XYZ file of C-alpha atoms in Angstrom:
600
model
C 152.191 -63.753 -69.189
C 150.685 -64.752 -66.072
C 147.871 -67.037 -67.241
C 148.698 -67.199 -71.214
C 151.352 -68.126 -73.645
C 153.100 -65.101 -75.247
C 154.361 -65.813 -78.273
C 156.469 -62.620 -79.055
C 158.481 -63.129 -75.481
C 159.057 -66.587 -76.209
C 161.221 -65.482 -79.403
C 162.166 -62.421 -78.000
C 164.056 -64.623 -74.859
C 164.823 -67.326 -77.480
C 162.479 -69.806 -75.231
C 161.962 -72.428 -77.848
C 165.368 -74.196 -78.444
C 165.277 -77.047 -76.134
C 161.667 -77.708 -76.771
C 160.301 -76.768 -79.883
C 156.434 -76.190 -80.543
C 155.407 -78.815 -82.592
C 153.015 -78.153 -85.582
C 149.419 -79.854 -85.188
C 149.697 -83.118 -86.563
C 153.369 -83.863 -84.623
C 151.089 -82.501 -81.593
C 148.397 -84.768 -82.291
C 150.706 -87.958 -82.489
C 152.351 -86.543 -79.415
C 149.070 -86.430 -77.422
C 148.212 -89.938 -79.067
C 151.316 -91.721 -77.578
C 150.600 -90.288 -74.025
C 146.713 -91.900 -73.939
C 144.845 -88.710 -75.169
C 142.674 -89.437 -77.891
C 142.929 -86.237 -79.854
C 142.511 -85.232 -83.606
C 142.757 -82.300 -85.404
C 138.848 -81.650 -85.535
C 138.966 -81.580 -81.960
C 141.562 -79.224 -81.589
C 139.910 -76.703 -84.564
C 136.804 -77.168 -82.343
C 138.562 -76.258 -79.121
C 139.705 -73.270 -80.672
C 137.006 -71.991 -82.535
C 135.434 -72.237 -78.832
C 138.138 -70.167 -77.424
C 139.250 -72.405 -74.669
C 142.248 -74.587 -76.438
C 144.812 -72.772 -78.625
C 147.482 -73.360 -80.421
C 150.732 -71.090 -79.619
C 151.386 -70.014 -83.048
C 150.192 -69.714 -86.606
C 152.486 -69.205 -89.568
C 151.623 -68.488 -93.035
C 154.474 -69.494 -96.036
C 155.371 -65.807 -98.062
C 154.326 -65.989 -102.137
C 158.019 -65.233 -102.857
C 159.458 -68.625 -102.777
C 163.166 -66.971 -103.525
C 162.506 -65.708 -99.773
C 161.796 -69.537 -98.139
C 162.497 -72.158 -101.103
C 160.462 -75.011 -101.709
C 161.832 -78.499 -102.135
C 159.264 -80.411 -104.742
C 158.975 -84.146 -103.716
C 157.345 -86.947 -105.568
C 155.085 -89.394 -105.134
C 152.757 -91.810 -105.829
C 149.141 -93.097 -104.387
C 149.854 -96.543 -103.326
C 146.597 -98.026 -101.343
C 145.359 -95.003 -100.605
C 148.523 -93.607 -99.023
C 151.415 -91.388 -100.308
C 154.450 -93.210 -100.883
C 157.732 -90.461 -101.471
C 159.951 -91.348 -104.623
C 162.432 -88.554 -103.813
C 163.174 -84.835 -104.974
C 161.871 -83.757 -108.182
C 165.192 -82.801 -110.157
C 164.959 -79.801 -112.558
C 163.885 -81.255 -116.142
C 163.057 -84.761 -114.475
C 159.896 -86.218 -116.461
C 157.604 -87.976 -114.091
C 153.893 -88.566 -114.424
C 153.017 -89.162 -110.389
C 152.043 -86.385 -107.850
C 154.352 -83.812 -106.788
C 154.203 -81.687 -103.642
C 155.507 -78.457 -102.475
C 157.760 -78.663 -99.168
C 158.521 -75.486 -97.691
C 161.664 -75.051 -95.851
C 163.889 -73.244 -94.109
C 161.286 -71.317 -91.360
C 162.260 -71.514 -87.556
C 161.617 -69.564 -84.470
C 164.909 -68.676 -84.410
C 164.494 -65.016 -83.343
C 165.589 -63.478 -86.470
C 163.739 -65.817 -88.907
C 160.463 -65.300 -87.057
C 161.302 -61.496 -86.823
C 161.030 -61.728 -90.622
C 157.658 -63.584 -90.889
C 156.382 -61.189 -87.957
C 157.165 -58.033 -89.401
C 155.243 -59.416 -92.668
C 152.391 -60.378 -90.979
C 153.086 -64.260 -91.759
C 153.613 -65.128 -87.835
C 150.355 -64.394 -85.499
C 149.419 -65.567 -82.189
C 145.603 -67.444 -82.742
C 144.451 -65.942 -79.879
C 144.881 -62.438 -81.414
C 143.060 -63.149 -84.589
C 139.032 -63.885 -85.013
C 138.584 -67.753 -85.643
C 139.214 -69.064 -88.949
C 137.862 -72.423 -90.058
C 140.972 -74.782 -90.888
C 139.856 -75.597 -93.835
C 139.538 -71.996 -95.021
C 143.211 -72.051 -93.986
C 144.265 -75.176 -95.734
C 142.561 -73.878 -98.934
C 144.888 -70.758 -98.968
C 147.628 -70.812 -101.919
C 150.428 -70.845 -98.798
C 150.655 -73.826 -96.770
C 149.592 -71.924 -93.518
C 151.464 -74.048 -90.112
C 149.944 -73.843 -86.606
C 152.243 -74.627 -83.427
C 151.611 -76.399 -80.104
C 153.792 -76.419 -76.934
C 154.579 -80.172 -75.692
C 153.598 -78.972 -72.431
C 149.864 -78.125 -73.449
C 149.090 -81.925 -73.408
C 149.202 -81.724 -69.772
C 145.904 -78.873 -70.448
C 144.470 -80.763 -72.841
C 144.026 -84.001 -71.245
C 142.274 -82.318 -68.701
C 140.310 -80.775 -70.829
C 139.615 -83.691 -72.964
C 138.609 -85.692 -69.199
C 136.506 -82.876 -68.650
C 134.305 -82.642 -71.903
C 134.369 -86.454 -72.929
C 130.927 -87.855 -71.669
C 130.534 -91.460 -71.176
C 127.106 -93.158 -72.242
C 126.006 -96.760 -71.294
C 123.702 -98.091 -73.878
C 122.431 -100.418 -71.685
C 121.253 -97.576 -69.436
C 118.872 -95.544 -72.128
C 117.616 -98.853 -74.063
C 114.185 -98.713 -73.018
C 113.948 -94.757 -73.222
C 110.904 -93.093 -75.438
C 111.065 -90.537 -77.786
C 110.157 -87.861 -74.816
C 112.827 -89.564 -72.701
C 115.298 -88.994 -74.986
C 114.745 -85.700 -75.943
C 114.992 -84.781 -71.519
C 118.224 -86.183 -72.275
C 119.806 -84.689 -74.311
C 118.414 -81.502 -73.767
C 120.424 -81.941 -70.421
C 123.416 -83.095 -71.846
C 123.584 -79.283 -74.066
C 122.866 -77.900 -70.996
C 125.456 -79.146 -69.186
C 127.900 -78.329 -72.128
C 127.084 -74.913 -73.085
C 127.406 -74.391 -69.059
C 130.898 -76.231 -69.026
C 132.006 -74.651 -71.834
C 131.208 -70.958 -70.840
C 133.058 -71.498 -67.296
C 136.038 -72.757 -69.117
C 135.792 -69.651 -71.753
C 135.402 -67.386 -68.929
C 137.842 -69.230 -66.617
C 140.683 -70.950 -68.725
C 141.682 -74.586 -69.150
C 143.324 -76.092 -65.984
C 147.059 -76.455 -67.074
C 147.406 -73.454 -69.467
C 149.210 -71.964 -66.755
C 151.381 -74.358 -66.078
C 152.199 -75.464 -69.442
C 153.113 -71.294 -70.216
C 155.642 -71.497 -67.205
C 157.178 -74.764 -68.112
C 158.021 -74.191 -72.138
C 159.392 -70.448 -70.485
C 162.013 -72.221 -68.122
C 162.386 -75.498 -70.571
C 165.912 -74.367 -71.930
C 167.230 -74.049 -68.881
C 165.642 -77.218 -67.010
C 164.096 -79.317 -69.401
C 167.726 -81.202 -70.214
C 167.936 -82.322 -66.387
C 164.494 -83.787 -66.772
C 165.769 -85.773 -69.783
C 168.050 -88.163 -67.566
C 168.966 -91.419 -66.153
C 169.990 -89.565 -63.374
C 173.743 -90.370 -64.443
C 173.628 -88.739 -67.480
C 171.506 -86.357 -69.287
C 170.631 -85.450 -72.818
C 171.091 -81.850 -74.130
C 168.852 -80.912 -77.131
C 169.130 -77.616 -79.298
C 172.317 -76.321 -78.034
C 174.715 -77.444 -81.355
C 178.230 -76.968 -80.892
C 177.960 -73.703 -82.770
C 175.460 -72.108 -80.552
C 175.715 -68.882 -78.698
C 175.888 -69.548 -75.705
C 176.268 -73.028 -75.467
C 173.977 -75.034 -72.606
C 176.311 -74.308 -69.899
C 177.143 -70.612 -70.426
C 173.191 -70.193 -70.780
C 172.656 -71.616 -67.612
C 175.316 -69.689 -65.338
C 173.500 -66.742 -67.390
C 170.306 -67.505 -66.148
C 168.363 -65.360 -63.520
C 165.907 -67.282 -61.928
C 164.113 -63.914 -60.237
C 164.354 -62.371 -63.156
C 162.220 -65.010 -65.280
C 159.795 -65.382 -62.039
C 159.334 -61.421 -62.060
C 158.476 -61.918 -66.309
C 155.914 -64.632 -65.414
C 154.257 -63.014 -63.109
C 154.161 -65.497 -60.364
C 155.649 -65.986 -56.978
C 157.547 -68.675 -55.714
C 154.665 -69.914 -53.709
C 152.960 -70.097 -56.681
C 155.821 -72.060 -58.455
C 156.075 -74.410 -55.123
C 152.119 -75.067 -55.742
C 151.933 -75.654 -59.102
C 155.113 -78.576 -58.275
C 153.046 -80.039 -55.818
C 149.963 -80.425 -58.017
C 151.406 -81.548 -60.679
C 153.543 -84.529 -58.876
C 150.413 -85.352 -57.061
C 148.183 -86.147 -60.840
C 151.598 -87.632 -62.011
C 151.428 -90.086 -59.369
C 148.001 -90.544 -59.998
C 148.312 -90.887 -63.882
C 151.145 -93.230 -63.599
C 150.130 -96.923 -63.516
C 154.127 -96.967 -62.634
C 154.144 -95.061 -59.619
C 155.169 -98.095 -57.372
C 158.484 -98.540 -59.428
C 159.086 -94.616 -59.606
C 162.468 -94.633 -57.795
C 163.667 -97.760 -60.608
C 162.074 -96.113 -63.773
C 164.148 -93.084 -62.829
C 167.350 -94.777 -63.285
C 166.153 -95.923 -66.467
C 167.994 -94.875 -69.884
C 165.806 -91.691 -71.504
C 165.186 -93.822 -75.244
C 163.832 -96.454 -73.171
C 160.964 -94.189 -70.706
C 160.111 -93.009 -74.344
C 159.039 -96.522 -75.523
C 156.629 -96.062 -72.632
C 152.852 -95.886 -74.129
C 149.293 -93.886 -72.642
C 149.266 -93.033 -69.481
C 152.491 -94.360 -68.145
C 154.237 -92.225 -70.969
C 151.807 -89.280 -70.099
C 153.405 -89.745 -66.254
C 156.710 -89.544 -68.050
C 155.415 -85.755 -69.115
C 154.521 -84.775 -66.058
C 156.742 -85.460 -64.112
C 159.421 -83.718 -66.577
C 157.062 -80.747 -65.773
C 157.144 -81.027 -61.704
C 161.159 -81.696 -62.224
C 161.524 -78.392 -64.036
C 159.674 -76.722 -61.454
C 161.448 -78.048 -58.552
C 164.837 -76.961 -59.855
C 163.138 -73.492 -60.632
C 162.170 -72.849 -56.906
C 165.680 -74.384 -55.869
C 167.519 -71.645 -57.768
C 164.716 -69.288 -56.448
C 164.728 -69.967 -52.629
C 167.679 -72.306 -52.167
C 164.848 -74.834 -50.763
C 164.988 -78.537 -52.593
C 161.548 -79.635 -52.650
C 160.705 -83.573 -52.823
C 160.370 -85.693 -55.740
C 157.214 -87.188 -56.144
C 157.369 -90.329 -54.344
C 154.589 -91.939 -53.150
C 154.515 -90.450 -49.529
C 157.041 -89.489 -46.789
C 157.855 -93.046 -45.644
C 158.165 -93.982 -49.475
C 161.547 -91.817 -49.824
C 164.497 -93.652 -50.761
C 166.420 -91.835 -47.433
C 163.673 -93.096 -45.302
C 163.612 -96.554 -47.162
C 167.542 -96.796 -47.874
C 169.610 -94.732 -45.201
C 169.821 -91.059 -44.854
C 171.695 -89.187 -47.769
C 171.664 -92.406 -50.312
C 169.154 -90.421 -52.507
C 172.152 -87.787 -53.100
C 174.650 -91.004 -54.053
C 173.410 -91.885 -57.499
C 175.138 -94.823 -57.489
C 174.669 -95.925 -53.912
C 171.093 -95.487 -54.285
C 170.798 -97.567 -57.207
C 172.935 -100.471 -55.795
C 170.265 -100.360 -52.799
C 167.318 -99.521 -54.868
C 168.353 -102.696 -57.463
C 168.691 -105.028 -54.340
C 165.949 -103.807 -53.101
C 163.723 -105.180 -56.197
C 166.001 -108.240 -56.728
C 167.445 -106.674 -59.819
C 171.272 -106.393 -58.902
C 173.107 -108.528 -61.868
C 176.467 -108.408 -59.495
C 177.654 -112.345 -58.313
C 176.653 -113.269 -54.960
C 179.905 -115.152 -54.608
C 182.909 -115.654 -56.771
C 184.280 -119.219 -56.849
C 187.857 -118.861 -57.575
C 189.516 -121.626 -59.081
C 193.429 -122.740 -60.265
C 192.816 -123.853 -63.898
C 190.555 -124.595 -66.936
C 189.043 -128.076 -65.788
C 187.095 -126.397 -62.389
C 186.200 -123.220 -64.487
C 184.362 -125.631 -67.156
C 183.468 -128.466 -64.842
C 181.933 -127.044 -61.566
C 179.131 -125.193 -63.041
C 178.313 -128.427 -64.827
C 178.313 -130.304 -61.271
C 176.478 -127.955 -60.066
C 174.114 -128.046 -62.610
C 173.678 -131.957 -62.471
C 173.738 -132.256 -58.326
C 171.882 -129.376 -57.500
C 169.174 -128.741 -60.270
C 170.045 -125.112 -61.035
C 172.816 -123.078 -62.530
C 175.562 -120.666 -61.495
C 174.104 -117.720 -63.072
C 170.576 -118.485 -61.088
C 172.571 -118.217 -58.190
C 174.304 -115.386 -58.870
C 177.562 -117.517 -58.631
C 180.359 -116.716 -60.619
C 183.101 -118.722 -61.498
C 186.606 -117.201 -62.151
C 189.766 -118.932 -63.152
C 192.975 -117.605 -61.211
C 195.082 -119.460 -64.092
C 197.865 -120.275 -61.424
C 197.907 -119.242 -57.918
C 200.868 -117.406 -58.971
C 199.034 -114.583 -60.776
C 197.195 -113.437 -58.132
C 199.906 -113.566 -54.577
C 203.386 -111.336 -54.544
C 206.581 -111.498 -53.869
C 208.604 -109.777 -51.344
C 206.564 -107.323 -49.234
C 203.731 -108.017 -51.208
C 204.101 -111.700 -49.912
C 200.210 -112.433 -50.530
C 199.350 -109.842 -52.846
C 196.318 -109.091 -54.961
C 194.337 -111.824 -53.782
C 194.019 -110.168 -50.558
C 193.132 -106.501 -51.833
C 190.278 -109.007 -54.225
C 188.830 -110.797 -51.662
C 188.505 -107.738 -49.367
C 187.253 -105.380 -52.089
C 184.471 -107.966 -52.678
C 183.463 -108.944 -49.202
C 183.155 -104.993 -48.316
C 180.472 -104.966 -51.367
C 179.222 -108.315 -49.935
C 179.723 -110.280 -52.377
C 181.230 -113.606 -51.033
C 184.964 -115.069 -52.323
C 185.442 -118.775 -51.999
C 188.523 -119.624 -52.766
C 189.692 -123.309 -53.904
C 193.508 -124.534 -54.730
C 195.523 -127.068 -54.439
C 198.120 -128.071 -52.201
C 200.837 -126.982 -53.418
C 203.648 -124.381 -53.933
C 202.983 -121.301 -51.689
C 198.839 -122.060 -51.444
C 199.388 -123.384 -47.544
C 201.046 -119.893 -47.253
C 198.636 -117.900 -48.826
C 196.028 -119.195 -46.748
C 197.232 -118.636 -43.286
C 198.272 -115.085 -44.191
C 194.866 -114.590 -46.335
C 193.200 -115.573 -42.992
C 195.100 -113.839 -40.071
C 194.598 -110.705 -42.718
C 192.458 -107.888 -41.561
C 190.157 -106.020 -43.715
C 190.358 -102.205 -44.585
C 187.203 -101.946 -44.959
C 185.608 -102.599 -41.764
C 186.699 -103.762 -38.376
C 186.615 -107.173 -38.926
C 188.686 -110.500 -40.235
C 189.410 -110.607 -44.087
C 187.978 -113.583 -44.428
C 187.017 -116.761 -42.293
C 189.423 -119.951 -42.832
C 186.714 -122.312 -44.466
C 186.654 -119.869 -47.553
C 190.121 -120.669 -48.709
C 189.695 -124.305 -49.148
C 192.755 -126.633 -50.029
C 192.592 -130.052 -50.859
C 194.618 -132.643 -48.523
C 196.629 -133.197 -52.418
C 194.783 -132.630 -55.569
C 191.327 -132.609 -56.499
C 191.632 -135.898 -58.330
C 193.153 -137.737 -55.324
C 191.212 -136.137 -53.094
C 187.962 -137.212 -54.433
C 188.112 -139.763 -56.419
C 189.109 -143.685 -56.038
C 192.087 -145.587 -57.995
C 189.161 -147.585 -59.828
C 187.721 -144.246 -61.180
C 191.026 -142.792 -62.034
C 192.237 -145.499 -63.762
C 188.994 -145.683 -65.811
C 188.999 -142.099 -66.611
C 193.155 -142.059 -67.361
C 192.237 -144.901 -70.017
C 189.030 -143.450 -71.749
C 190.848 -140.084 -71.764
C 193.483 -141.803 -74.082
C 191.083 -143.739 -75.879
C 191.967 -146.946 -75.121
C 195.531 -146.447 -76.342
C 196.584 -147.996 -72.789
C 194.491 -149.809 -70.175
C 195.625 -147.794 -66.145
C 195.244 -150.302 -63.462
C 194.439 -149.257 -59.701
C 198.272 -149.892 -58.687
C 199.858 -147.870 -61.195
C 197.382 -145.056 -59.509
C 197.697 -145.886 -56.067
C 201.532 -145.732 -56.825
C 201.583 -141.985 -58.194
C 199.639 -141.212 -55.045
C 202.101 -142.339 -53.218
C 204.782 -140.112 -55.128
C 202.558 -137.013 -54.833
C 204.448 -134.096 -53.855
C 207.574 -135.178 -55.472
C 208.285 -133.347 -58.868
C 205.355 -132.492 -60.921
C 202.519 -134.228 -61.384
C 202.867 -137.358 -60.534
C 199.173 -138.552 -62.850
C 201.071 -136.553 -66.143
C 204.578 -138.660 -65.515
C 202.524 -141.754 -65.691
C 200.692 -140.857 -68.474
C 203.535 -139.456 -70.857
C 205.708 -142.586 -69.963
C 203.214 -144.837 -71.064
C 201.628 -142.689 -74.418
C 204.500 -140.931 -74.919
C 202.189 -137.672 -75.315
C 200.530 -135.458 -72.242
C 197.503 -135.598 -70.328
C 195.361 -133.034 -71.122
C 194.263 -132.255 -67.200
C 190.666 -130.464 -68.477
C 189.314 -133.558 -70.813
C 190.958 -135.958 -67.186
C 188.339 -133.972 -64.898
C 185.466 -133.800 -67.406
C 185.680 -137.477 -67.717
C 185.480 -138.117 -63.660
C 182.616 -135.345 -63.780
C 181.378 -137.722 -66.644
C 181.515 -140.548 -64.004
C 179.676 -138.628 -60.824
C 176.651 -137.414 -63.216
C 176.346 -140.712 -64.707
C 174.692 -141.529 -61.304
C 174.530 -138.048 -59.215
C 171.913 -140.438 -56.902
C 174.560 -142.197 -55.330
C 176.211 -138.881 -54.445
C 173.984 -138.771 -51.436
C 173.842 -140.744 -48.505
C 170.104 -141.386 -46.862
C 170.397 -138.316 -45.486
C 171.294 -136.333 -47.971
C 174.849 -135.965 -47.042
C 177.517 -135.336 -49.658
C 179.767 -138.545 -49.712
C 182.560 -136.637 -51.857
C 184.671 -133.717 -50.373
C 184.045 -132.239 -53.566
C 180.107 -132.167 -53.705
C 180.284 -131.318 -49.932
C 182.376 -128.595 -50.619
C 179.855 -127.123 -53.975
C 176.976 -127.927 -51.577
C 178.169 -125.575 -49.533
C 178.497 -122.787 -51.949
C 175.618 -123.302 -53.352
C 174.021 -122.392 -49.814
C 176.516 -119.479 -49.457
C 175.371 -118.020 -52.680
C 171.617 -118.541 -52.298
C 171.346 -116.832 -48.463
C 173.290 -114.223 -49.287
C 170.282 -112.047 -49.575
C 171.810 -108.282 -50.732
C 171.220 -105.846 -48.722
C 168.610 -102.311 -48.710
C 169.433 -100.345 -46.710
C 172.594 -98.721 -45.837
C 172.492 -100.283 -41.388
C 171.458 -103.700 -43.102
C 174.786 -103.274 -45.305
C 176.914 -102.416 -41.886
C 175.091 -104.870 -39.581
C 176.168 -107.295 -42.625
C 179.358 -106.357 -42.556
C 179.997 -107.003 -38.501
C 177.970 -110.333 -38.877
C 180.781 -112.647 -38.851
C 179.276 -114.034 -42.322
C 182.724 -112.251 -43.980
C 185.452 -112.371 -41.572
C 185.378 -112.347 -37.793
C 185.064 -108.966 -35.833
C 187.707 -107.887 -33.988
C 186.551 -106.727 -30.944
């Protein structure tokens, strides 16, 4: 088997149940969707030349009562066959019907059965037969291709295809014409003898590849999280796993006929015309991390990379198991690896490597900062201010905005005297990913930010956090940003005119504040005798700042409200925090001061 397929060891080693040959026309669509423009007169020609054959012929027995026939309906409908179902015994119908066979597989003992009758033949062992002798036999005779033969046959294809300019032989004569061409069959005949006396570049290959596909093919089939097992049921004997702590790498490589060199070679060319087929090959580190169903929606040549780089995988993994020696994915040179561009050992972190490779192409969905906030009003309002002041959104700036619902759900008690908030904000800032914190002044939030502040990370040697993260307002966010006018305007539109608030009933609750509850709800139940809804309060004064966002600004270009100031700066915190690519970026980061103060 050292140049050739041979058929009898591939169903004598049970080769073909992770990649099945396909018969021709499944082949020719295959070849189609991978940029190689094929048919099935080109492929009868190839092999009636003897230098492009199909694997396998098979050849349906008379004796249906040995493989049944399922009889299938249908009708001509614009020139095309259009299936109405399974002919039922007795069932009257006046359209076509056709024969299907089923039932044959290369299982070993089904094709043991067709061999042993005759009805199973390698092409290459038989004289030539025109197809459409074969088609015209009473038995529906099959022929099979190997998915790895369109890696052959696009060279071959390359190789024989001849490209004419019209423009270039317009003003030939008769005599001119007839040079021509007479040096066009001279060329072919000579082409075609060296590759009848030589072999097709990639028979070879493809032979090795569909002989080690059970065992490697699945890896190639991957997002390198998770791969995709085909052929091995649930019922099978053995199962994937047990096959592959079976397998004997030497073994196989002593059956093949090859050396390890050779196997080491044939990897290298092979990544080396992938790279070169694959209009990809820039993004090959990201379309590697992409989900299997999704490569396949690739079409031409970026789908034809797909192939052969499957191929160059298999390979690789092959010569592992054979030498112990991991050979290099085909990146696109030595500086090009993702250790060289990322850190050393992030290509053997799946998950490292695509945090780093995502940032790396500005493709990471994970927040830039979390903006942490008490209650429902800041979680609906901000990203509106935000929107209005700043002419972009939270999601464009990779903000996100995340509603504590209480202080209280997120510090402890006792030992655990400032709780999860701490463990959150240090997670984050080790995955740099900025927390800003905002609260009001109350309860134990002055507590929870001097211990949230004098806290040291576990994560690096550094500060938890630095003090202007945690950000409490002087009293309330109403009080401390806007005037008794605006209040009292927004307190009386909020109940609908029910009751007209003047600036002194205001000004007087903000002289109560810190007393028992809120001092803005007391006024308002006493005089509606119902409760303030806080949320539709602050829409209504976010109502008044967009209403004119100009006069937000002084000349220039300073915040005049603690509360734009304060979104102005997050909005800058968010849009510098550029994520970083490499693994000495991410510790340089994390020493910066931008997260917490180092220690030392």
């Amino acid at each position: 088997m050292a140049s050739t397929f041979d058929m009898q060891y591939l169903i004598d080693n049970q080769l073909l149940i992770v990649c099945p040959l396909l018969p021709v026309k499944r082949f020719v669509k295959y070849c189609k969707e991978r940029g190689i423009r094929t048919t099935e007169i080109q492929l009868e020609r190839f092999e009636e030349l003897g230098i492009f054959l199909p694997i396998a012929r098979m050849q349906y027995p008379e004796n249906e009562d040995e493989h049944p026939q399922t009889r299938l309906k249908f009708e001509e409908v614009d020139g095309k066959k259009v299936y109405r179902g399974k002919l039922e015994e007795g069932e009257d119908w006046e359209g076509g019907v056709e024969n299907l066979h089923i039932g044959f597989s290369f299982e070993k003992d089904d094709a043991y059965r067709f061999l042993e009758a005759g009805l199973l033949w390698e092409p290459s062992s038989w004289i030539f037969e025109p197809w459409k002798a074969l088609k015209d036999r009473s038995r529906e005779v099959c022929s099979y291709y190997s998915i790895f033969q369109v890696y052959a046959l696009s060279n071959l294809v390359t190789s024989t295809t001849m490209l004419v300019r019209t423009e270039d032989y317009f003003d030939y004569n008769e005599e001119e014409v007839h040079r021509l061409t007479s040096r066009m069959a001279e060329s072919s005949q000579d082409l075609i003898s060296r590759f009848q006396k030589d072999g097709v570049s990639g028979e070879f290959e493809a032979a090795i590849c569909q002989a080690i596909s059970n065992r490697y093919f699945p890896f190639t089939q991957s997002d390198r999280r998770t791969m995709r097992v085909s052929g091995f049921g649930q019922d099978s004997d053995p199962d994937f796993y047990e096959y592959c702590r079976r397998w004997n790498a030497a073994a196989v490589l002593d059956d093949l006929d090859v050396t390890a060199d050779d196997v080491k070679r044939i990897q290298e060319r092979l990544a080396s015309e992938a790279k070169v087929a694959d209009p990809l090959v820039k993004w090959y580190g990201l379309v590697s991390f992409i989900s299997v169903d999704q490569r396949k929606r690739l079409k031409g040549s970026a789908l034809y990379a797909q192939s052969l780089y499957a191929m160059e995988h298999m390979l690789r993994l092959f010569y592992e198991d054979l030498t112990g020696v991991i050979l290099d994915p085909p990146d696109e040179s030595p500086m090009w690896r993702p250790d060289t561009l990322y850190g050393e050992g992030v290509s053997a972190n799946e998950l490292e490597y695509l945090e780093l490779l995502t940032n790396h192409y500005n493709l990471n969905p994970k927040p830039k900062l979390l903006l942490l906030v008490e209650g429902d009003g800041e979680y609906e309002q901000f990203p509106r201010l935000i929107d209005g002041l700043f002419g972009t959104t939270v999601a464009r700036l990779g903000i996100k905005v995340q509603n504590l619902e209480g202080i209280s759900n997120f510090t402890g008690q006792g030992r655990d005297r400032f709780g999860t908030l701490e463990r959150f904000i240090d997670d984050h800032h080790s995955r740099q990913t900025f927390v800003f914190v905002i609260l009001d002044n109350e309860g134990r939030a002055p507590a929870v930010k001097q211990e949230l502040v004098k806290a040291r990370s576990r994560h690096a040697e550094r500060k938890l956090t630095r003090p202007e993260y945690i950000h409490l307002w002087d009293k309330s966010i109403e009080f401390d940003n806007f005037s008794h006018g605006e209040l009292a305007r927004a307190m009386t539109a909020v109940s609908r005119n029910r009751y007209t608030f003047d600036v002194a009933e205001i000004s007087a609750c903000e002289s109560r504040f810190g007393e028992v509850g809120d001092p803005l709800k007391r006024l308002y139940k006493e005089k509606l005798d119902y409760g303030l809804k806080k949320t539709k309060l602050l829409e209504t004064l976010v109502d008044i700042i967009l209403s004119a966002s100009e006069e937000e600004f002084d000349e220039e270009g300073e915040a005049k409200r603690p509360l734009v100031k304060m979104l102005g700066e997050v909005v800058e915190l968010a849009s510098t925090n550029y994520q970083p690519v490499t693994r000495d970026i991410q510790q340089e980061n994390q020493m910066s001061g931008y997260f917490g103060d180092p220690l030392s």
